[in-house]
Short mmCIF file of C-alpha atoms (C1' of nucleotides) in Angstrom, two decimals:
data_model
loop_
_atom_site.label_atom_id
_atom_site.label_comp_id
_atom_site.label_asym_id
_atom_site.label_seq_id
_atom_site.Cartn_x
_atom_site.Cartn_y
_atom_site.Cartn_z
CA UNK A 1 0.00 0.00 0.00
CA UNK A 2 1.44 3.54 -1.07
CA UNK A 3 -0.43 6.84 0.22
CA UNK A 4 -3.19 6.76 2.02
CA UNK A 5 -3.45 10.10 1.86
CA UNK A 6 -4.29 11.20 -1.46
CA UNK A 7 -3.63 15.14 -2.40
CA UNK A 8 -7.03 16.73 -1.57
CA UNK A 9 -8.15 19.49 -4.00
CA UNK A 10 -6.91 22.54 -1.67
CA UNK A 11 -3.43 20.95 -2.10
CA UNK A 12 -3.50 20.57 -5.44
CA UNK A 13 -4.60 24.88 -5.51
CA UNK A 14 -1.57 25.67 -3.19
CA UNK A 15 0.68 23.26 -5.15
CA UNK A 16 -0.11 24.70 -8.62
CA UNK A 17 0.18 28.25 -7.20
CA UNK A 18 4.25 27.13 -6.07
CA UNK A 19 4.77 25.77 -9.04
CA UNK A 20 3.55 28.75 -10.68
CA UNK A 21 5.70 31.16 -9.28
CA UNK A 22 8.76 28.84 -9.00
CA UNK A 23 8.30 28.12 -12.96
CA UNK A 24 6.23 30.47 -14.57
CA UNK A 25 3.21 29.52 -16.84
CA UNK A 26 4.84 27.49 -19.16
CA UNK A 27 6.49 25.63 -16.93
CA UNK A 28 2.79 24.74 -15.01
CA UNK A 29 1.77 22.02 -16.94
CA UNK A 30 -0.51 18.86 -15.45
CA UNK A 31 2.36 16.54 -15.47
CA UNK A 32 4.43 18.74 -13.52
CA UNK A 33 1.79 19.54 -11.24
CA UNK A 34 1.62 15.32 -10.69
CA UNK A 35 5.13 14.96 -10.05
CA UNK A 36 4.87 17.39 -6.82
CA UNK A 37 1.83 15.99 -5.76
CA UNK A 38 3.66 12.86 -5.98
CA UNK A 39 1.31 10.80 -8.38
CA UNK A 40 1.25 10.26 -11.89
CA UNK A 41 -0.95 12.98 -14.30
CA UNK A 42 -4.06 10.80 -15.21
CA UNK A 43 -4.73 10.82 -11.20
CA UNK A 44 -5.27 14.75 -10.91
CA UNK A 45 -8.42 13.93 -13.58
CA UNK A 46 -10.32 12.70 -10.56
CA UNK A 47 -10.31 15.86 -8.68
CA UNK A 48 -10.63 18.73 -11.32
CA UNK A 49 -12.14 18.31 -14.60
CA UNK A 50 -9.44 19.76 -16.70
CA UNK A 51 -6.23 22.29 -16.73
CA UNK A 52 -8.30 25.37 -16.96
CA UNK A 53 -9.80 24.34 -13.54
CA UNK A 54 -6.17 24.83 -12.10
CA UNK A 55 -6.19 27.83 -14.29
CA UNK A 56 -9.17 29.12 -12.72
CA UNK A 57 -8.48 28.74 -9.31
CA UNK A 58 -5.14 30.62 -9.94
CA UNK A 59 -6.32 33.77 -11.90
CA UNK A 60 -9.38 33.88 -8.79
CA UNK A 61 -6.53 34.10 -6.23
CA UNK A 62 -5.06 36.69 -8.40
CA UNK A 63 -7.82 38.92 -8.67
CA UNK A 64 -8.60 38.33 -4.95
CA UNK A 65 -4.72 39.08 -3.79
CA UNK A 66 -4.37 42.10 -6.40
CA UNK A 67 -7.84 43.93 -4.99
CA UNK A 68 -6.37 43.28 -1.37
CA UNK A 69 -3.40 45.29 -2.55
CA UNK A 70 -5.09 47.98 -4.12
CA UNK A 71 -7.21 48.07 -1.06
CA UNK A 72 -4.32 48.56 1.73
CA UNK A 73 -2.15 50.98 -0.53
CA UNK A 74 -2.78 54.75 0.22
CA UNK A 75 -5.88 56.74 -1.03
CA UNK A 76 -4.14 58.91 -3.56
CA UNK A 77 -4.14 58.00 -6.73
CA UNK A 78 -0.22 58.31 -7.17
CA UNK A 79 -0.31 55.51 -4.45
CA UNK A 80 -2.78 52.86 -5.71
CA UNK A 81 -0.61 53.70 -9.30
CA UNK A 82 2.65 52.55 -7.64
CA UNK A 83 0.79 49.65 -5.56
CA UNK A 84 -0.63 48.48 -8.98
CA UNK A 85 2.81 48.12 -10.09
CA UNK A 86 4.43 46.76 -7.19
CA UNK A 87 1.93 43.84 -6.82
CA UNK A 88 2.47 43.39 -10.43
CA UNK A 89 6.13 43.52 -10.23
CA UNK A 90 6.58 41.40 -7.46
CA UNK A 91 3.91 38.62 -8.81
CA UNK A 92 4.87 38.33 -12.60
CA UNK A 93 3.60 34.86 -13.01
CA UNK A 94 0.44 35.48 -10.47
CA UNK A 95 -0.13 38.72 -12.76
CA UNK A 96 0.06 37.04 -16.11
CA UNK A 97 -1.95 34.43 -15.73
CA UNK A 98 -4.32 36.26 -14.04
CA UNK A 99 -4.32 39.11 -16.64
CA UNK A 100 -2.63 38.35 -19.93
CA UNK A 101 -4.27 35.05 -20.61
CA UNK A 102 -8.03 34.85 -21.60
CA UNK A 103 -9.99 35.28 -18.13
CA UNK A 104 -11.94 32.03 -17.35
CA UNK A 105 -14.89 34.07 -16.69
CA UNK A 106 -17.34 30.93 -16.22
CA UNK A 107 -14.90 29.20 -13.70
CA UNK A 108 -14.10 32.02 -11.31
CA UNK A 109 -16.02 33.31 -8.41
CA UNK A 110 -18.80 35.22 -9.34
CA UNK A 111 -18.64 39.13 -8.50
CA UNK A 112 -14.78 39.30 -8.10
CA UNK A 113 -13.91 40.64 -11.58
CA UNK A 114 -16.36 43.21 -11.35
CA UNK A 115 -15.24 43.61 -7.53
CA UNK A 116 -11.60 44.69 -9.07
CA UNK A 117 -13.12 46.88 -11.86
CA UNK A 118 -15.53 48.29 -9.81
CA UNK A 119 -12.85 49.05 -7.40
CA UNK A 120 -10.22 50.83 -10.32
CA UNK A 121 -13.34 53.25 -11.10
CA UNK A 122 -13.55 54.21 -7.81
CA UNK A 123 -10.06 55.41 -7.69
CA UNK A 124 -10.12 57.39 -10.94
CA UNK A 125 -13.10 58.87 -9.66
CA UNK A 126 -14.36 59.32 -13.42
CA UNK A 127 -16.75 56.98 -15.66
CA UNK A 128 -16.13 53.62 -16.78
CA UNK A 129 -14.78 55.00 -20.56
CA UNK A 130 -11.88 56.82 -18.55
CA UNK A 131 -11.15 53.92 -15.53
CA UNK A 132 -10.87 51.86 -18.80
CA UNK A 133 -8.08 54.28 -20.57
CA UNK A 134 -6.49 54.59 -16.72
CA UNK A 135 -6.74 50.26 -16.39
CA UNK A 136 -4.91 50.21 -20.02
CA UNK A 137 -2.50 52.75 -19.05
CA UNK A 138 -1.12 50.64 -15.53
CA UNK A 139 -1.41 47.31 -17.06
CA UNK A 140 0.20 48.26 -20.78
CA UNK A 141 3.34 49.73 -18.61
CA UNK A 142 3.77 46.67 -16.46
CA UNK A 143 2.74 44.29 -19.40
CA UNK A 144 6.04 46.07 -21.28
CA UNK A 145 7.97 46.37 -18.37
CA UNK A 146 7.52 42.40 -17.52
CA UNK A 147 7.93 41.68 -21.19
CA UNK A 148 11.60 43.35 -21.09
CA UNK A 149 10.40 45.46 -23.89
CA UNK A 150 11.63 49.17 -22.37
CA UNK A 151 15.41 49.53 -23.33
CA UNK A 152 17.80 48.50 -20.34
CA UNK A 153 18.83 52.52 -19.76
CA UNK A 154 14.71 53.58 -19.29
CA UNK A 155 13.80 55.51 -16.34
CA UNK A 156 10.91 53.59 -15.40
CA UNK A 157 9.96 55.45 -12.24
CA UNK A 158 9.94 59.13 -14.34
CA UNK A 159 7.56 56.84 -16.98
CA UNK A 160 5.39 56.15 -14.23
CA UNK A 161 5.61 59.76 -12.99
CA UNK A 162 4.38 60.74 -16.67
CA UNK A 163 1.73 57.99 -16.60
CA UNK A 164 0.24 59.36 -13.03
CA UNK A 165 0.11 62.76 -14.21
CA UNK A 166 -1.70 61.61 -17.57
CA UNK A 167 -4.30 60.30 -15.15
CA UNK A 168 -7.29 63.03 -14.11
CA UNK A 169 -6.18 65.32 -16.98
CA UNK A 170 -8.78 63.81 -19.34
CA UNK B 1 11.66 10.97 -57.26
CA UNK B 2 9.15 13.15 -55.41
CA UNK B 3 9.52 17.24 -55.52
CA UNK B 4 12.44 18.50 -56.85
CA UNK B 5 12.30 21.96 -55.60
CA UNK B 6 11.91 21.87 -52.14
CA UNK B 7 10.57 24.91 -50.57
CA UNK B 8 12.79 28.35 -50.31
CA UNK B 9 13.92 30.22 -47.01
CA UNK B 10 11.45 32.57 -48.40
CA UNK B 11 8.80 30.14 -48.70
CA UNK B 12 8.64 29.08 -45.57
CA UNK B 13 8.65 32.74 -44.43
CA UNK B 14 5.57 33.55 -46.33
CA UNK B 15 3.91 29.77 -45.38
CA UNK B 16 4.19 30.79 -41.84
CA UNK B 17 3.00 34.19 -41.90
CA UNK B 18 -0.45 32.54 -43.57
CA UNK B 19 -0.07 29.90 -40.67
CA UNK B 20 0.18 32.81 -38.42
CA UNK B 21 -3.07 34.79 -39.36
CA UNK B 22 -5.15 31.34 -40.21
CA UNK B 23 -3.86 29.42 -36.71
CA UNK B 24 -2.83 32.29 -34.48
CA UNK B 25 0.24 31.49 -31.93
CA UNK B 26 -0.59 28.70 -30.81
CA UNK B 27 -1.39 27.19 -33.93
CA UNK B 28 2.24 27.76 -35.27
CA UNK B 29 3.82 24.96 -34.80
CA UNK B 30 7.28 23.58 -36.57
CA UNK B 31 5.20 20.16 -37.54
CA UNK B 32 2.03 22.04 -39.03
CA UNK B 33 4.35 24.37 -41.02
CA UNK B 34 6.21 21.39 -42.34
CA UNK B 35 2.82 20.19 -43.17
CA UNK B 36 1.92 22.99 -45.02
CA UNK B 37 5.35 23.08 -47.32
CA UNK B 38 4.59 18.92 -48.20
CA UNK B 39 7.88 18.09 -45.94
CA UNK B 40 8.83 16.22 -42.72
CA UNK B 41 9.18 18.62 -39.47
CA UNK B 42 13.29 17.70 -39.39
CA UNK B 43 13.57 18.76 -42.53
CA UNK B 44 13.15 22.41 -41.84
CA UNK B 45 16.28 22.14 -40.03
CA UNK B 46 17.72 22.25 -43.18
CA UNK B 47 16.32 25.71 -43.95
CA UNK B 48 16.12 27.64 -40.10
CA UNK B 49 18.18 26.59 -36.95
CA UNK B 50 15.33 26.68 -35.13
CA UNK B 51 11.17 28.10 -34.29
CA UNK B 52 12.91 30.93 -32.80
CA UNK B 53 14.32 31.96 -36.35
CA UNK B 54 10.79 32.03 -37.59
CA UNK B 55 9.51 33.77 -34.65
CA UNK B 56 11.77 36.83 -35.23
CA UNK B 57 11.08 36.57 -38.81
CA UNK B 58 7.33 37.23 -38.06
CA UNK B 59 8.09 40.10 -34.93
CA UNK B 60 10.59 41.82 -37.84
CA UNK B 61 7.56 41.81 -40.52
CA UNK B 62 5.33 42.88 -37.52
CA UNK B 63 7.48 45.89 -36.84
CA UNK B 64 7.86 46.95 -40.54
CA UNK B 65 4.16 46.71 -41.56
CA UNK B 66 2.97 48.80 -38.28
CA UNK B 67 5.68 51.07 -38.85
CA UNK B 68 4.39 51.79 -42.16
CA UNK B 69 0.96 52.13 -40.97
CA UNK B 70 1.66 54.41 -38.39
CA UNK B 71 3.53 56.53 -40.70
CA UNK B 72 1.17 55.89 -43.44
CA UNK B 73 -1.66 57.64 -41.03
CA UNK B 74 -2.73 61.18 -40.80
CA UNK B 75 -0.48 63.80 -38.84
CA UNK B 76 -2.81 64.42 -35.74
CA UNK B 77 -1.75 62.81 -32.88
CA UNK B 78 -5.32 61.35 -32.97
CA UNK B 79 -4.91 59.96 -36.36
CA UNK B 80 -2.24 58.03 -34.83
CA UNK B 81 -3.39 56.56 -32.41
CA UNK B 82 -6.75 55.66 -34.18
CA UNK B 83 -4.15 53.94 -36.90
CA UNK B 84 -2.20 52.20 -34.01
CA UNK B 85 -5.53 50.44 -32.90
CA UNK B 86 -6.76 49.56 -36.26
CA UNK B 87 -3.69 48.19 -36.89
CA UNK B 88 -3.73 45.50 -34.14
CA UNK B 89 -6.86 44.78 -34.19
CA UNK B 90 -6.95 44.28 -37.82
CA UNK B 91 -3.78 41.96 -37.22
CA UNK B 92 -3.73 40.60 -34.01
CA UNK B 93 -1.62 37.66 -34.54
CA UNK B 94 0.77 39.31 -35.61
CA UNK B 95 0.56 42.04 -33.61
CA UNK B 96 0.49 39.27 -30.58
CA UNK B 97 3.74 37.77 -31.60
CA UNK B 98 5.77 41.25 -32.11
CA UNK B 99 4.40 42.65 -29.07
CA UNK B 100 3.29 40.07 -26.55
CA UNK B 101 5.90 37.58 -26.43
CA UNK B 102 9.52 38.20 -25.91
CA UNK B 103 11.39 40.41 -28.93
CA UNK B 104 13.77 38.80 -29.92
CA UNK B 105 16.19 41.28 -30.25
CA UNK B 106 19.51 39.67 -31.79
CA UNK B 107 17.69 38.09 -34.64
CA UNK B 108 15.84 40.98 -36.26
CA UNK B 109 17.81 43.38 -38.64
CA UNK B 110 19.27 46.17 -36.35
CA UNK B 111 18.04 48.94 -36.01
CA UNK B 112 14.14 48.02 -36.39
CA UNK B 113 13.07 47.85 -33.20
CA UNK B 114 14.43 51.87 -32.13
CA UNK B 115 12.97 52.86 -35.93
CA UNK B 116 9.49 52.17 -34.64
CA UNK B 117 10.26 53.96 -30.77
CA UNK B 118 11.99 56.52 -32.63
CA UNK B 119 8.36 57.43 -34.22
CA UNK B 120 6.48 56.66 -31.40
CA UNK B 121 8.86 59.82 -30.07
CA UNK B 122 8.03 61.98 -32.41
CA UNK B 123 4.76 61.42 -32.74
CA UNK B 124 4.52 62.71 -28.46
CA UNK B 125 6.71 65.36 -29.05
CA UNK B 126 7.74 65.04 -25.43
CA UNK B 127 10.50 63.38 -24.00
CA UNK B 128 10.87 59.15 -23.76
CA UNK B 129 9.43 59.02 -20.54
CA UNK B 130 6.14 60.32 -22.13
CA UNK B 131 6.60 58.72 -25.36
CA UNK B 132 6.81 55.42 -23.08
CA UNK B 133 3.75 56.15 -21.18
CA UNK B 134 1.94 56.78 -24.23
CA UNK B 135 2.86 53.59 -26.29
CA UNK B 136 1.44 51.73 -22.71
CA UNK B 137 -1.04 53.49 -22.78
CA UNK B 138 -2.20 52.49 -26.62
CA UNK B 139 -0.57 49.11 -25.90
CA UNK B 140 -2.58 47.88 -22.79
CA UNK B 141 -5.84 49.09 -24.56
CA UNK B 142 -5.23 46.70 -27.06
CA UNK B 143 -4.06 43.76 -25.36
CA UNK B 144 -7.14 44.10 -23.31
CA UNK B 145 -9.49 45.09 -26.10
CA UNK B 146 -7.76 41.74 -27.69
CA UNK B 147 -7.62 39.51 -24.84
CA UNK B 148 -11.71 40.39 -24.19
CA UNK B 149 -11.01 41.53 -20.52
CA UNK B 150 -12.96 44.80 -21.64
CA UNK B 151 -17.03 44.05 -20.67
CA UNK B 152 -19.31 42.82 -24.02
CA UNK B 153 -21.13 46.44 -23.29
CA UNK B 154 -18.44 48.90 -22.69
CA UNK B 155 -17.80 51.57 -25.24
CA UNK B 156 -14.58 51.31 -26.31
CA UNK B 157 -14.65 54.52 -28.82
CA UNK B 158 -15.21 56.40 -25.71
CA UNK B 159 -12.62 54.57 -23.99
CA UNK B 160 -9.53 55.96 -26.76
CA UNK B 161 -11.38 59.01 -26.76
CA UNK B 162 -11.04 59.37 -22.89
CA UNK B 163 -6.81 57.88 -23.58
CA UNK B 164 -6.34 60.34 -26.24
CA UNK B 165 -7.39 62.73 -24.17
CA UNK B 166 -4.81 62.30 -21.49
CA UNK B 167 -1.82 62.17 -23.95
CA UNK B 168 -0.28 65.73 -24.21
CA UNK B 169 -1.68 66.76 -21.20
CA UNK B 170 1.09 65.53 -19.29
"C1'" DA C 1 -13.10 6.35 -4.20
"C1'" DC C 2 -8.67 6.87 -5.90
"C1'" DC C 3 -4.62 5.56 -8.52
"C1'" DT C 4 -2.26 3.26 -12.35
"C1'" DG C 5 -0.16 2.00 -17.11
"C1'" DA C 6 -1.02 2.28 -21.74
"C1'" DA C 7 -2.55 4.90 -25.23
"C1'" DC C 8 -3.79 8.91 -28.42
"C1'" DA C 9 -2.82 13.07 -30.63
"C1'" DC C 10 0.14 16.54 -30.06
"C1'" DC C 11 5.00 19.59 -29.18
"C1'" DG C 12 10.49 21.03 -30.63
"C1'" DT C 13 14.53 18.96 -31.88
"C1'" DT C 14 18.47 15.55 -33.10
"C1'" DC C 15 20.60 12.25 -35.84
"C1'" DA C 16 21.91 8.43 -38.66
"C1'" DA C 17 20.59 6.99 -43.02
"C1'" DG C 18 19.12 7.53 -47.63
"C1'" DT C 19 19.03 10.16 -52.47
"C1'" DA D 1 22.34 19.54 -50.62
"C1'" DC D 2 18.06 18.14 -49.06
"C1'" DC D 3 14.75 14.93 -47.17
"C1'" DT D 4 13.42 10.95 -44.35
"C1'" DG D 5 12.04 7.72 -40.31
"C1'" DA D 6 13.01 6.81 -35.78
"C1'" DA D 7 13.84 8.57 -31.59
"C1'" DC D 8 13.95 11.60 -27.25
"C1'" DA D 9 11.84 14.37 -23.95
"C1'" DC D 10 7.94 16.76 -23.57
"C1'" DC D 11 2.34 18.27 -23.71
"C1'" DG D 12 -3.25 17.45 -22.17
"C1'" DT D 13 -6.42 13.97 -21.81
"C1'" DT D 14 -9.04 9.32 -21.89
"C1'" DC D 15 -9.92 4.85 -20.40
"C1'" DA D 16 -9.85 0.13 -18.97
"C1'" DA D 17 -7.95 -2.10 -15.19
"C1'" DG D 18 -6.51 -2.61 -10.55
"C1'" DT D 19 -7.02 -1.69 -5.16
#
DNA sequence: ACCTGAACACCGTTCAAGT
DNA sequence: ACCTGAACACCGTTCAAGT
């Protein structure tokens, strides 16, 4: 007799989430996943249906940490600008996954995306058509800046001064 | 004897471009290109040293034929950013693979990548650090207008009205 | 109820062998 | 010089079979 303890479906969650951030999202894949969990791929089948599943519960735990972020950063909107980009930053794999792959809409908690986006209109303080220019703004800098498309010599933090002052100008 | 001229360096450029727009990212693969040019997978080792050689052959055509758009499109600052969005949305593969995945920098012709910054320079009229915050600023609109994070309902016109808005006023 | 090996349809890439 | 089949190390997923 080998385990007795089979991986329940909250370690499988925390498990993808290490591998995740130890690896990165290409580096997430089912059989992976298995090897930590100690058993062999075809077992995970019996407690989620499928990899977007994993997915799922990943980009939900994004969205959830992100909005707690937001939340505990400083009211103006220079400092929810600079915690956008520190969460982002300092969760690259968390963010991307969460962000810059299709958002399993049906598979995620119902009321947290529009819990984030209701929470980024808030902050601009405008309507939706400018929190939606402001959104674009934060994640297309980050989305570059994670991408290693800025040149090596960029001043970042004066682009992100630039960006901030952009913001309420409209 | 089977086909005595094999396909071209350029052939396989062009072949992958059409698998490109037809398949998307994911759908380029080395063995469904082969499959397209009547050959084995190996034998397009012959021809490129690797995917990576076709990748930057697609971000270098992706730089040139948005560069020429851009500068194809009306003077205004508004014109250009209306011509930047058309753009990628009329080409989002491609625009995808330039602009969402790493650049690889070594293995496009030199001096492509700061020919298109260069523009996006002069087009702000401001310094890089505003010219930056302006390509994220078109950039994240896009990826999310792409990606469908934006809601089925929200007016997007608005939305680049509202970003256009912001740019100058810096 | 949970786990397994074998299998299927995929990847990118290497390499000895053919022409 | 170019193309091939076989192979290696990977994917996600299914399914009959074991406990």
């Amino acid at each position: 007799m080998a385990n007795t303890d089979g991986p329940t479906r909250e370690r499988i969650s925390i498990t993808a989430y290490e591998l995740l951030k130890e690896k990165g999202v290409s580096g997430l894949s089912m059989r992976a996943l298995a090897d930590r969990l100690h058993i062999k791929a075809p077992s995970l089948y019996k407690h989620v249906a499928d990899k977007d599943e994993i997915i799922a519960d990943l980009q939900a735990r994004g969205l959830r940490e992100f909005g707690e972020a937001i939340k505990k950063a400083g009211k103006s909107r220079k400092a929810k600008a600079l915690a956008y980009r520190k969460w982002a930053l300092g969760n690259p794999h968390l963010y991307e996954i969460t962000v810059s792959i299709p958002l399993l809409r049906d598979r995620i908690p119902p009321g947290l995306e529009d819990g984030v986006t209701k929470m980024i209109i808030e902050i601009t303080g405008k309507d939706h058509a400018h929190a939606r220019a402001v959104w674009a703004l934060m994640h297309g800098l980050v989305d570059l800046e994670i991408a290693g498309r800025f040149p090596k010599d960029a001043d970042l933090d004066l682009t992100w001064k630039r960006a901030i002052a952009m913001i309420g100008k409209a």
